[in-house]
Short mmCIF file of C-alpha atoms in Angstrom, two decimals:
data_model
loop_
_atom_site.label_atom_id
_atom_site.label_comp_id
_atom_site.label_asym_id
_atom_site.label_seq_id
_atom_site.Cartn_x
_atom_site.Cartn_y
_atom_site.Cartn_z
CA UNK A 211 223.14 -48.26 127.83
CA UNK A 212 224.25 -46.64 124.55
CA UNK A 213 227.04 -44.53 123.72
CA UNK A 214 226.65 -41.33 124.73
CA UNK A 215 224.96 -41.74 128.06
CA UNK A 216 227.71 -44.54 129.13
CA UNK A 217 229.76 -41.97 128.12
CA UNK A 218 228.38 -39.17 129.89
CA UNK A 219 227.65 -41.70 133.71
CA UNK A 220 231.78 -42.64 132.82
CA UNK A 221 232.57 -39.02 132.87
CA UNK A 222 229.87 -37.83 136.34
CA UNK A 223 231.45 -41.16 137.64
CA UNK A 224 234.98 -40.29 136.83
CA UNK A 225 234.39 -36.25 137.77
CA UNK A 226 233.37 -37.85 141.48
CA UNK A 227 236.53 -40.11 141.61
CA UNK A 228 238.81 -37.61 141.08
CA UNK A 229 237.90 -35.02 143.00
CA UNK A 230 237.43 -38.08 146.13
CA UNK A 231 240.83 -38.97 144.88
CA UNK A 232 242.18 -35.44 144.92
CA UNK A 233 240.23 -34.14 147.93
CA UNK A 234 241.53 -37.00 149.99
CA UNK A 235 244.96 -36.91 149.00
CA UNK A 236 245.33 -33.79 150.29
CA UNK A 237 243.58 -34.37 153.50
CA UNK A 238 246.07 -37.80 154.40
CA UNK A 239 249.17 -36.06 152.65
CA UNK A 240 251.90 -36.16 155.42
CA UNK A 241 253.82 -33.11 153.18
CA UNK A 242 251.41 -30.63 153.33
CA UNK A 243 253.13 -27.50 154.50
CA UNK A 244 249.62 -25.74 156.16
CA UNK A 245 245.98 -24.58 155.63
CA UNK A 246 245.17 -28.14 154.46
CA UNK A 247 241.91 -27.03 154.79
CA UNK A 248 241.93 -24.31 152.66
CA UNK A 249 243.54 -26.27 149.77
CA UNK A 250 241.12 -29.15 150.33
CA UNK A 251 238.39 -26.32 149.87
CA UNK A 252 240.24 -25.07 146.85
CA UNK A 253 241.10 -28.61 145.28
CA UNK A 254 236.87 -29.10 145.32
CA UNK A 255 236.03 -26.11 143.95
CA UNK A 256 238.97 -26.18 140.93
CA UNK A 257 239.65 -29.61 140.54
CA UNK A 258 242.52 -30.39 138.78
CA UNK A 259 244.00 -27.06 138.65
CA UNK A 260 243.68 -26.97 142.64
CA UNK A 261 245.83 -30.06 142.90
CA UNK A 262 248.38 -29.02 140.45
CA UNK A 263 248.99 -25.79 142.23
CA UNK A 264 249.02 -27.66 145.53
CA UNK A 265 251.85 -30.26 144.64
CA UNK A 266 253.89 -27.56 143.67
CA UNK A 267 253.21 -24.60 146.58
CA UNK A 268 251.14 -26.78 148.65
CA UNK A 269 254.02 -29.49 149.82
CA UNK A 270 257.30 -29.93 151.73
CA UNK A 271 260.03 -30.76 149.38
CA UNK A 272 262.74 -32.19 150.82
CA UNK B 1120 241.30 -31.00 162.05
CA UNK B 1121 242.63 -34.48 160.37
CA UNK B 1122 239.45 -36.38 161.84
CA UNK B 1123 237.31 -33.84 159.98
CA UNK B 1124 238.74 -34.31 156.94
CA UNK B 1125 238.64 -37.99 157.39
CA UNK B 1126 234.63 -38.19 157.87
CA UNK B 1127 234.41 -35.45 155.01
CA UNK B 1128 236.68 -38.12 152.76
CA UNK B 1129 234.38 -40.98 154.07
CA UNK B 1130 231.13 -38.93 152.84
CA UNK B 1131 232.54 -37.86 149.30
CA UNK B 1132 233.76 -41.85 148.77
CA UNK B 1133 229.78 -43.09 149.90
CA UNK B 1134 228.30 -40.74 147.95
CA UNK B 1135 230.32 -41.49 144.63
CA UNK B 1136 230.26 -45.25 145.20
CA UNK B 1137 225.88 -44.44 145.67
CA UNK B 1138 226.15 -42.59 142.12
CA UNK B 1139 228.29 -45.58 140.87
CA UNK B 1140 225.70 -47.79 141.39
CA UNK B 1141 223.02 -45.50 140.84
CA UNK B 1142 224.23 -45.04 137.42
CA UNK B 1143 225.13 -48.59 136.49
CA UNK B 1144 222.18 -50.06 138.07
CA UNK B 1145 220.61 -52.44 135.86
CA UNK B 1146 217.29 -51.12 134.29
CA UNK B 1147 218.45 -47.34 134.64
CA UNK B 1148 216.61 -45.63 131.97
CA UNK B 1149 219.34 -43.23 130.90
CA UNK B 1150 217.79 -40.33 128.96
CA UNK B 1151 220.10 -40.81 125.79
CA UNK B 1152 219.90 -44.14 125.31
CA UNK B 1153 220.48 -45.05 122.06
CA UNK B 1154 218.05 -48.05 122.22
CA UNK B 1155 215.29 -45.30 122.64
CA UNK B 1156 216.96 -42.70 120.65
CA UNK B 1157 214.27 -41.30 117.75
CA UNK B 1158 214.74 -43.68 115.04
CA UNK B 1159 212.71 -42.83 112.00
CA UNK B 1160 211.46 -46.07 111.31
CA UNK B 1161 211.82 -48.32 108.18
CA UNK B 1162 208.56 -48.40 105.58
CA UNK B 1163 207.39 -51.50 106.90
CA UNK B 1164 207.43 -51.52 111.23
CA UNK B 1165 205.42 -48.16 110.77
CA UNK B 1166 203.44 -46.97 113.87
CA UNK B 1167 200.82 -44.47 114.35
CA UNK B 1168 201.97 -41.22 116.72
CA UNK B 1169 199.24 -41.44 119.78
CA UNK B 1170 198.39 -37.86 118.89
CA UNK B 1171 198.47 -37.60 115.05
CA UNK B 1172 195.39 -36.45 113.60
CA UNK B 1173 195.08 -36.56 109.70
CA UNK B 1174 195.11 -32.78 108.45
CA UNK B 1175 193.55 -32.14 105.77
CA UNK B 1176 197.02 -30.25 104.33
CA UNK B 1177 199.16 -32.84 104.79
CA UNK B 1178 201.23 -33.90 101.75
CA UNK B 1179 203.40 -36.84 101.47
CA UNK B 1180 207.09 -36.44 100.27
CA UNK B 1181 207.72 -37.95 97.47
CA UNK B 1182 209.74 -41.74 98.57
CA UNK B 1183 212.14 -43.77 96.35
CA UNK B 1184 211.03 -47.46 95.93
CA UNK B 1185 212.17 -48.14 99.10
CA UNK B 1186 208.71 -46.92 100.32
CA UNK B 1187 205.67 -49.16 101.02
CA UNK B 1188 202.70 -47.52 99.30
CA UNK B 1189 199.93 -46.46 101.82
CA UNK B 1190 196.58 -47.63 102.22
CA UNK B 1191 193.87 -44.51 100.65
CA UNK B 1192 192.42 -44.53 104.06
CA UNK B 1193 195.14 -44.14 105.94
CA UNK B 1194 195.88 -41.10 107.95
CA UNK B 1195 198.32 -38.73 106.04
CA UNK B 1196 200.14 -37.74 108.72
CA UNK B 1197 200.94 -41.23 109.60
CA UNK B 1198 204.63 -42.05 111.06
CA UNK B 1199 206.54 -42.90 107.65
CA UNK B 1200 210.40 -42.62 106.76
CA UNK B 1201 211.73 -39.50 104.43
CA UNK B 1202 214.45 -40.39 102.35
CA UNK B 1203 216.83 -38.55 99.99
CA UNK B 1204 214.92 -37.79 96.35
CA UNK B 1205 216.59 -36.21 93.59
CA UNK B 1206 214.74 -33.37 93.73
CA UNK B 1207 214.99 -32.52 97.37
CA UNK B 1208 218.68 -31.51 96.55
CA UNK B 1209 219.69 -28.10 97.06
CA UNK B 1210 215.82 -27.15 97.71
CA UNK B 1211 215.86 -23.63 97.62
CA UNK B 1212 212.22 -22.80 95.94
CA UNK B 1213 210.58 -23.10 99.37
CA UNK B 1214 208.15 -20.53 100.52
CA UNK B 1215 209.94 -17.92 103.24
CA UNK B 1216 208.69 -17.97 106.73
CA UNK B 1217 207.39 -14.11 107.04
CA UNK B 1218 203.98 -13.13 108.80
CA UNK B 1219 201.94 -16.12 110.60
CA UNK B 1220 199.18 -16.82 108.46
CA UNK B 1221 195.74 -17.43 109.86
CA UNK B 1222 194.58 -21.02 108.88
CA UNK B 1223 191.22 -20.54 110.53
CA UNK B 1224 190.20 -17.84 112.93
CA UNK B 1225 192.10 -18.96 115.96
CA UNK B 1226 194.96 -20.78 114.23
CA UNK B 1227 198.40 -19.17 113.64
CA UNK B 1228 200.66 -20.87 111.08
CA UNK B 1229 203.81 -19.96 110.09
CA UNK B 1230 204.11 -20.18 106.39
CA UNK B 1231 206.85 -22.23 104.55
CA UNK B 1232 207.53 -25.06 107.14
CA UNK B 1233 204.40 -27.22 106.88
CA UNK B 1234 205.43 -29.03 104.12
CA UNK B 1235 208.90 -28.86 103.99
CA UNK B 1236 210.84 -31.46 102.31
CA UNK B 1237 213.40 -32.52 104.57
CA UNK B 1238 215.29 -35.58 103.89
CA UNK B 1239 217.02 -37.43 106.32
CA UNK B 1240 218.16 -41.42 106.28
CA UNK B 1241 219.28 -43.00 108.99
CA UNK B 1242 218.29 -42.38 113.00
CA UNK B 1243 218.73 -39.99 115.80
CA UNK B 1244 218.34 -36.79 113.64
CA UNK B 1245 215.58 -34.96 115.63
CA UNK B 1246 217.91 -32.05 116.23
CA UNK B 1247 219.57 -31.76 112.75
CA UNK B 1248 215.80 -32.13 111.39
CA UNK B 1249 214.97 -29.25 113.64
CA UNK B 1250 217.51 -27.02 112.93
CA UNK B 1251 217.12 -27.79 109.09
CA UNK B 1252 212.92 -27.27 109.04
CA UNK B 1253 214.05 -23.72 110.59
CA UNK B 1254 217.00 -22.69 108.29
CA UNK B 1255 214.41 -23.36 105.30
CA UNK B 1256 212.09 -21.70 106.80
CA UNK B 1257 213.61 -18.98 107.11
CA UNK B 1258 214.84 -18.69 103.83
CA UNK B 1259 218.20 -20.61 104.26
CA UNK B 1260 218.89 -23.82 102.20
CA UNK B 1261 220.28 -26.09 104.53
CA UNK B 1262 221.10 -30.02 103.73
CA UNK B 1263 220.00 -32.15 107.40
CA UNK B 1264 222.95 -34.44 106.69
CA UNK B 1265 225.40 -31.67 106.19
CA UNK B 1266 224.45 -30.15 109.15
CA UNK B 1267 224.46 -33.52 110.90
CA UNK B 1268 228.16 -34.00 109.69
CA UNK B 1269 228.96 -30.51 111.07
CA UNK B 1270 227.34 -31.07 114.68
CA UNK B 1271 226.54 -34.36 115.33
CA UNK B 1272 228.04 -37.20 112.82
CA UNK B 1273 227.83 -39.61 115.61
CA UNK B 1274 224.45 -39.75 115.82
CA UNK B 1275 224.69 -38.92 120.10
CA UNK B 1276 222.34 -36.65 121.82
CA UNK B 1277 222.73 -33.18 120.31
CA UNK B 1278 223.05 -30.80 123.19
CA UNK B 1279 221.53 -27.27 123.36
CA UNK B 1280 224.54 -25.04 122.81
CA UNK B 1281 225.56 -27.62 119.50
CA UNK B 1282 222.36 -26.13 118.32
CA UNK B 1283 222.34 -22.59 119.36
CA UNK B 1284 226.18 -22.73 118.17
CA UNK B 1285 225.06 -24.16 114.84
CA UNK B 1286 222.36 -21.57 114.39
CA UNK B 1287 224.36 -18.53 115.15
CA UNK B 1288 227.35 -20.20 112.96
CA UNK B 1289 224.72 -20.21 109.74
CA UNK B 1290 223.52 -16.96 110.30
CA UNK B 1291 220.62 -17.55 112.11
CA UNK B 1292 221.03 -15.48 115.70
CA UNK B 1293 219.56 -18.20 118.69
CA UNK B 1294 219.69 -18.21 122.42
CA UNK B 1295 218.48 -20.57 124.38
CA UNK B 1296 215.70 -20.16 126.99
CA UNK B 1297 214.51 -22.25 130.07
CA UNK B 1298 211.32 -22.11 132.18
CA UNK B 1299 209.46 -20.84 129.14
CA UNK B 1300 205.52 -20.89 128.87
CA UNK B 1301 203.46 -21.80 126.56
CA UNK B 1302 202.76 -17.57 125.63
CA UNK B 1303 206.72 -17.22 125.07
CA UNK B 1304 205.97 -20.09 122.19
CA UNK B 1305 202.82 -17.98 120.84
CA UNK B 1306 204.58 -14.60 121.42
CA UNK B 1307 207.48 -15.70 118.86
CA UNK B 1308 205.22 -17.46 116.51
CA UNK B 1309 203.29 -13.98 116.50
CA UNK B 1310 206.54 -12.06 115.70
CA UNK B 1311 206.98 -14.59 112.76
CA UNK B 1312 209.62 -16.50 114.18
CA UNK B 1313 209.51 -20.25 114.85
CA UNK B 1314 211.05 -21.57 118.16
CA UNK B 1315 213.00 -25.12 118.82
CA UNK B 1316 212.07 -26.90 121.92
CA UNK B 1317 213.13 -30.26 123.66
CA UNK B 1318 210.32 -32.65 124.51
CA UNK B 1319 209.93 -35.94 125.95
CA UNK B 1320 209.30 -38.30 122.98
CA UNK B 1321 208.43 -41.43 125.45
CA UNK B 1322 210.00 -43.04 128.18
CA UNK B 1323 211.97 -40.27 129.01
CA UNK B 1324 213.70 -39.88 125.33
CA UNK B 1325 214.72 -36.05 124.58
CA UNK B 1326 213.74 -35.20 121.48
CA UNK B 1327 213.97 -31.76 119.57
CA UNK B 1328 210.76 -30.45 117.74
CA UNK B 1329 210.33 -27.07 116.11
CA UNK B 1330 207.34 -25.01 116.27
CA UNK B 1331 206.00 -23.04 113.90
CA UNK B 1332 202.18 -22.49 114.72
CA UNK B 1333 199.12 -22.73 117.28
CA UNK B 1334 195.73 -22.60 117.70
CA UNK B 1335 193.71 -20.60 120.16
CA UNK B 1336 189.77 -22.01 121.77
CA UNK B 1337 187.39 -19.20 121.88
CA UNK B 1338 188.49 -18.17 125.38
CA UNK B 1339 191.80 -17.41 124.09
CA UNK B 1340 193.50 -20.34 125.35
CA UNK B 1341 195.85 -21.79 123.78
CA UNK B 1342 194.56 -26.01 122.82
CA UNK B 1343 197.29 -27.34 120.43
CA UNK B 1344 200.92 -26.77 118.56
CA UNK B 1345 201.71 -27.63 115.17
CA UNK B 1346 205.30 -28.77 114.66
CA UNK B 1347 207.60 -30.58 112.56
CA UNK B 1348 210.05 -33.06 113.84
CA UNK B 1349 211.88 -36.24 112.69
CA UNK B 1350 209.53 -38.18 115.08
CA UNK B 1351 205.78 -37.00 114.35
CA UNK B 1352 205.80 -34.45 111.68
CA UNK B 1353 208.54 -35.73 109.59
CA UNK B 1354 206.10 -35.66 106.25
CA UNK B 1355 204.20 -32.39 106.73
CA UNK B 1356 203.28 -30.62 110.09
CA UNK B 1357 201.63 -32.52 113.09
CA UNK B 1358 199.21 -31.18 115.41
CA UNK B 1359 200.08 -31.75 119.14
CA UNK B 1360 197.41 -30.89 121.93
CA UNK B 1361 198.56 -28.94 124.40
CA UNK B 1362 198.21 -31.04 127.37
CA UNK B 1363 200.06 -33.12 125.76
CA UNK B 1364 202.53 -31.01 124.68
CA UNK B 1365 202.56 -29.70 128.22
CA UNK B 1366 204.17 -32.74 129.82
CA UNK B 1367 206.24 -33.67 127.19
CA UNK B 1368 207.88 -30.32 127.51
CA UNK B 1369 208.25 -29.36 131.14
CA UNK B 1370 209.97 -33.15 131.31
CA UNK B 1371 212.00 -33.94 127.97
CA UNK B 1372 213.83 -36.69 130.44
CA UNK B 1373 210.86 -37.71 131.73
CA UNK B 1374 210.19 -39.27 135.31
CA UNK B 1375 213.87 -40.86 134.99
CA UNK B 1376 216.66 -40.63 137.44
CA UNK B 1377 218.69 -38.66 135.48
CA UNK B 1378 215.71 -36.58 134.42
CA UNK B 1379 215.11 -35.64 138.21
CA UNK B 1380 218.64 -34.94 138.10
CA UNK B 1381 219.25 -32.97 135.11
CA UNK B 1382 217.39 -29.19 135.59
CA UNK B 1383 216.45 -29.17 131.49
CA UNK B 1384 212.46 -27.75 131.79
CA UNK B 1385 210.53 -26.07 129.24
CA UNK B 1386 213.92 -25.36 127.26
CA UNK B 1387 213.55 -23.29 124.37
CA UNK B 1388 215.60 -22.15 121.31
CA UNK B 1389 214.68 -18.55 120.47
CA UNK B 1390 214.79 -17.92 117.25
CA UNK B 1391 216.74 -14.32 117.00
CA UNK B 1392 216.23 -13.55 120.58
CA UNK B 1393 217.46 -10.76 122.17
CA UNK B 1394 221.13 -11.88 122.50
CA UNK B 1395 223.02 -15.46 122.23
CA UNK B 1396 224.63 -17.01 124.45
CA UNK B 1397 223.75 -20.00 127.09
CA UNK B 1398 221.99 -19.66 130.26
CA UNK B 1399 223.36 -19.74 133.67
CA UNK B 1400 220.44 -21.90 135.88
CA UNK B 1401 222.04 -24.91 133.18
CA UNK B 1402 225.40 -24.14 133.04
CA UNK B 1403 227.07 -27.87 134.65
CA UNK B 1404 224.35 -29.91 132.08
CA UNK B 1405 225.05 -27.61 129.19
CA UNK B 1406 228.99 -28.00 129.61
CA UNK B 1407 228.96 -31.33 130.28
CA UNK B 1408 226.53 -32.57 126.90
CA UNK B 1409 228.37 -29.77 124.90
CA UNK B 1410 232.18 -31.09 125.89
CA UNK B 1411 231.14 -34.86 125.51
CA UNK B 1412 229.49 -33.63 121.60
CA UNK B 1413 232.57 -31.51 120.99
CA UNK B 1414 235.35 -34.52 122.26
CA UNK B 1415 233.15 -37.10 120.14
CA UNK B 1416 232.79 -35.02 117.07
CA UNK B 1417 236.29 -32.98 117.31
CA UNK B 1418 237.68 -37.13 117.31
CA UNK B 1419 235.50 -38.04 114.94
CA UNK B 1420 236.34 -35.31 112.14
CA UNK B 1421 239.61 -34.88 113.54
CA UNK B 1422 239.23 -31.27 114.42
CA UNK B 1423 241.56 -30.76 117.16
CA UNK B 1424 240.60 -27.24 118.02
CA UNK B 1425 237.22 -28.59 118.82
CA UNK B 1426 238.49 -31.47 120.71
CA UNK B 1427 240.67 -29.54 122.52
CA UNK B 1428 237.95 -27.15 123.34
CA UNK B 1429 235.30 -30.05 124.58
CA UNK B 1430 238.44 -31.55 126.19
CA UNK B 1431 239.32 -28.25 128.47
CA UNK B 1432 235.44 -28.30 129.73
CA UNK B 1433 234.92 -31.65 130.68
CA UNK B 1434 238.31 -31.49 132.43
CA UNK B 1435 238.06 -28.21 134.14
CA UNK B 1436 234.57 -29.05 134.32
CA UNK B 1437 234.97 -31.80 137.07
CA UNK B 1438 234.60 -29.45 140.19
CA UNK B 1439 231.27 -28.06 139.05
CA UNK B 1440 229.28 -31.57 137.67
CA UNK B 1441 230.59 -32.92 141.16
CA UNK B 1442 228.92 -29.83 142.94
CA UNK B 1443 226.32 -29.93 141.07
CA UNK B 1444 225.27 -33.33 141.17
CA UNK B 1445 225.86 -33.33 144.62
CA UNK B 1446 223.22 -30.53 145.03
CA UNK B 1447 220.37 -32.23 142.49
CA UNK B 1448 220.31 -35.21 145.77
CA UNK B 1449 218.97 -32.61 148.32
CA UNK B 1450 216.92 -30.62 145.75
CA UNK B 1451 215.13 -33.76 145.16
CA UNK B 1452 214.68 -35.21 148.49
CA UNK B 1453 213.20 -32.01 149.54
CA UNK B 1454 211.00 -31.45 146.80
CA UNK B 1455 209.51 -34.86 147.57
CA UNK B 1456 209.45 -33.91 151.68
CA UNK B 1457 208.10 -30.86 150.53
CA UNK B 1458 205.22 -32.70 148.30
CA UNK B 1459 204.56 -35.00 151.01
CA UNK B 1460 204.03 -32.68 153.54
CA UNK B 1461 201.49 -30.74 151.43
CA UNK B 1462 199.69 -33.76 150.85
CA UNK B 1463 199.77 -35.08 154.94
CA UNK B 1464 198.85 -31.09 155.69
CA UNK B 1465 195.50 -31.67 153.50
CA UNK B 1466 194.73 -34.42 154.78
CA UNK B 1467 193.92 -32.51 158.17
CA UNK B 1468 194.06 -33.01 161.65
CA UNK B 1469 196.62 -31.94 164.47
CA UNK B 1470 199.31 -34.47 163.80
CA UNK B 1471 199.11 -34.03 160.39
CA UNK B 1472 199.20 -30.52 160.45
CA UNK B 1473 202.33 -30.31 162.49
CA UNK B 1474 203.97 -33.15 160.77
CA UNK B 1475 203.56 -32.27 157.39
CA UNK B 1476 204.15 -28.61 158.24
CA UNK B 1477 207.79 -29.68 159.65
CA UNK B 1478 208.38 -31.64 156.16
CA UNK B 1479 207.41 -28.53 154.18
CA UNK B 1480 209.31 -26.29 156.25
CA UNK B 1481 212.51 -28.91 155.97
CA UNK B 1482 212.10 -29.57 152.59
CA UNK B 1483 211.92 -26.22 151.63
CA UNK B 1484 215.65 -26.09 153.39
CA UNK B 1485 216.73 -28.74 151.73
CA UNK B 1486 215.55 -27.11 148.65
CA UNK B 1487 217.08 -23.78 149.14
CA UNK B 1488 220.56 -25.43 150.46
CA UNK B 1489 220.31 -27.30 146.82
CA UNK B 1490 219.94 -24.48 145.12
CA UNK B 1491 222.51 -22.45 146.60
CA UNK B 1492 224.86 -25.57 146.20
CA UNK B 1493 224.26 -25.71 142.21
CA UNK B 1494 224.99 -22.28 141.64
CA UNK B 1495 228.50 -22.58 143.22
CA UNK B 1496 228.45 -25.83 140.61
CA UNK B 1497 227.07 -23.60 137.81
CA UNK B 1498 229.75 -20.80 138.48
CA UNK B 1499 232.64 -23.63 138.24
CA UNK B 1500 230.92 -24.68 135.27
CA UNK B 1501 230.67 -21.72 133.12
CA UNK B 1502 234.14 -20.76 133.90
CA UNK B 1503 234.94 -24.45 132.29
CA UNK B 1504 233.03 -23.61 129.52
CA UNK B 1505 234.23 -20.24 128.68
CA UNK B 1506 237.67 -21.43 128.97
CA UNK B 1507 236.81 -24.42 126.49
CA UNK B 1508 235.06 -21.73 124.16
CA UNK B 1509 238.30 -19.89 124.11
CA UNK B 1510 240.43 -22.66 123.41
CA UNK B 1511 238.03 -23.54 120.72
CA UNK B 1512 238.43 -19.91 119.32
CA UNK B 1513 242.60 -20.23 119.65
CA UNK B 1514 241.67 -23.16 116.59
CA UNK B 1515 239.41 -20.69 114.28
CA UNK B 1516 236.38 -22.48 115.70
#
């Protein structure tokens, strides 16, 4: 496999692992404050910019 | 609530471990493989194109002694290297592309392109040969290693908004089409204007052509193209019949995986089309193959702006190639339950009718949920890459 398309199955591989990653953090996390649904739903649609917002409005900090 | 989640976790961490493997499986014939990437091939490991036919026009560039002197009998528009002359620099004496001209009664040629002096060393040019056959066609000296520094110096698959973006950025206004027939081709060719378009080289290798002429049977149809590429045409133009042509085109990733995947079909580069711009039905490909050219060549010529840019769609990007890709599975399966069926439903008989009915009727589900699915990926995906545009434009680019 050359460059680019090792490069380009690393990314699709990588895109899938994060939002897994992301998606199922939120559905274990023991924080989340409510509608874990909705962020789940929100975290797969924006990716990382669905996460980001959730640690900071999404969680209890205690 | 929780146990919901949990299966829908469980699904998304089967599926990417299936693409994992799908992806690294050994023998995957990825569509940009370098190992099949268009090499113009040294003087001596020459090979005949399937299709090439001598023409009696053809005219061999002039070669530095590099070059292996050809046989009399040998069919001019034989597969040979072009490589940098002294007198190919700075060409600007080349005929204009205006008015097709008639070569016989049902041919249309474009004049200036068909012998063209484009030099090129190296491999994987086909779309900085493109791009350069129309700029001096046009009227527009253009270098093919400049513009292969500007959009491509790694040599790596160039994508189709690279290209439209180079075009538009060297005064030549592009946009890029898909689902095009063979009549959009002869409609543009008609107005004087050549066209770009991917094809499938062999074994599923992308590889950019551009048109510039066609001929016409005596029942109007259209038999053959005439093009010139970095592949078959790289000396003077190359006649392609239009069956050919045909395939190569409606499948420039061929029968691969990633080709079944990927919704590239009958893509075309319109040469001053109506507006520029990318289209929507490609938007998750298009982002992803622009933002991995603009990372690669932003690193590589250490233009952050551009890096930035190709960094901000690949990133924000994730959500739509994930929904996408997800939705290519389904689209498949159900074109091949909905192929099946057909085929079971011909075949006749009560239990084939029914049974091949309920795989039409279910692929044709699966089709439509697919569909639905990738434009929800294709909406992430063109907010990703009008984001990464912008950023791009923060830099001057």
């Amino acid at each position: 496999m050359g460059f680019f398309p090792a490069l380009l199955a690393a990314y699709t591989i990588f895109a899938f692992l994060f939002q897994t990653i992301a998606v199922g953090f939120i559905a274990q996390d023991s924080r989340c404050l409510r509608h874990r649904l909705i962020w789940a739903l929100f975290t797969l649609i924006t990716g990382p910019v669905g996460i980001l917002i959730y640690m900071f409005k999404g969680r209890k900090h205690v | 609530m929780k146990k919901s989640l949990n299966l829908f976790t469980f699904i998304l961490v089967v599926f990417v471990v299936s693409v994992s493997l799908t992806l690294s499986a050994t023998g995957f014939a990825g569509p940009f493989d370098e190992d099949s990437t268009i090499t113009i091939p040294k003087a001596t490991e020459q090979e005949e194109p399937a299709a090439a036919k001598p023409e009696e026009s053809s005219e061999a560039v002039v070669a530095d002694d590099e070059i292996v002197s050809e046989p009399e009998d040998e069919p001019e528009n034989e597969l040979t290297p072009v490589l940098p002359t002294d007198e190919e620099d700075n060409v600007s004496d080349e005929p204009v592309a205006s008015a097709p001209e008639e070569k016989d009664s049902n041919s249309k040629i474009l004049p200036g392109y068909e012998d063209e002096k484009i030099s090129i060393d190296g491999d994987n040019y086909c779309g900085q040969f493109a791009m350069t056959s129309v700029f001096r066609g046009l009227g527009i000296d253009m270098d093919a290693q400049d513009i292969y520094k500007a959009s491509n110096p790694r040599g790596i698959f160039t994508s189709p908004p690279i290209i439209v973006d180079h075009l538009n950025k060297n005064g030549v206004k592009a946009q890029q089409r898909h689902n095009c027939s063979i009549e959009d081709i002869a409609k543009k060719i008609d107005d004087g204007k050549p066209v770009i378009v991917l094809v499938d080289s062999g074994d599923g290798t992308p590889h950019w052509v551009n048109i510039y002429g066609y001929t016409r049977d005596d029942s109007g149809k259209i038999t053959s193209v005439r093009m010139r590429d970095s592949y078959w045409g790289t000396r003077s133009g190359h006649e392609m019949d239009i069956d050919e042509f045909t395939q190569a085109w409606q499948k420039p990733l061929g029968d691969t995986f990633l080709g079944k995947m990927l919704g590239y079909k009958n893509l075309m580069i319109d040469i001053n089309g109506s507006s520029s711009g990318t289209p929507f039905a490609t938007a998750t490909e298009d982002n992803m193959a622009s933002g991995v050219n603009e990372v690669v060549t932003g690193w590589n010529s250490r233009d952050w702006g551009q890096f930035a840019g190709g960094a901000s769609k690949l990133i924000l990007g994730l959500p739509g190639t994930v929904i996408s890709m997800s939705s290519r599975i389904p689209s498949v399966l159900g074109n091949s339950m909905t192929g099946w069926g057909k085929d079971r439903m011909n075949q006749g008989g009560i239990g084939n009718t029914i049974l091949g009915g309920a795989a039409v009727a279910g692929g044709s589900v699966l089709q439509a949920g697919g569909w639905l699915v990738n434009q929800v990926g294709n909406a992430s995906s063109s907010v990703a890459k009008t984001i990464g545009n912008g950023i791009k434009s923060l830099f001057g680019r």
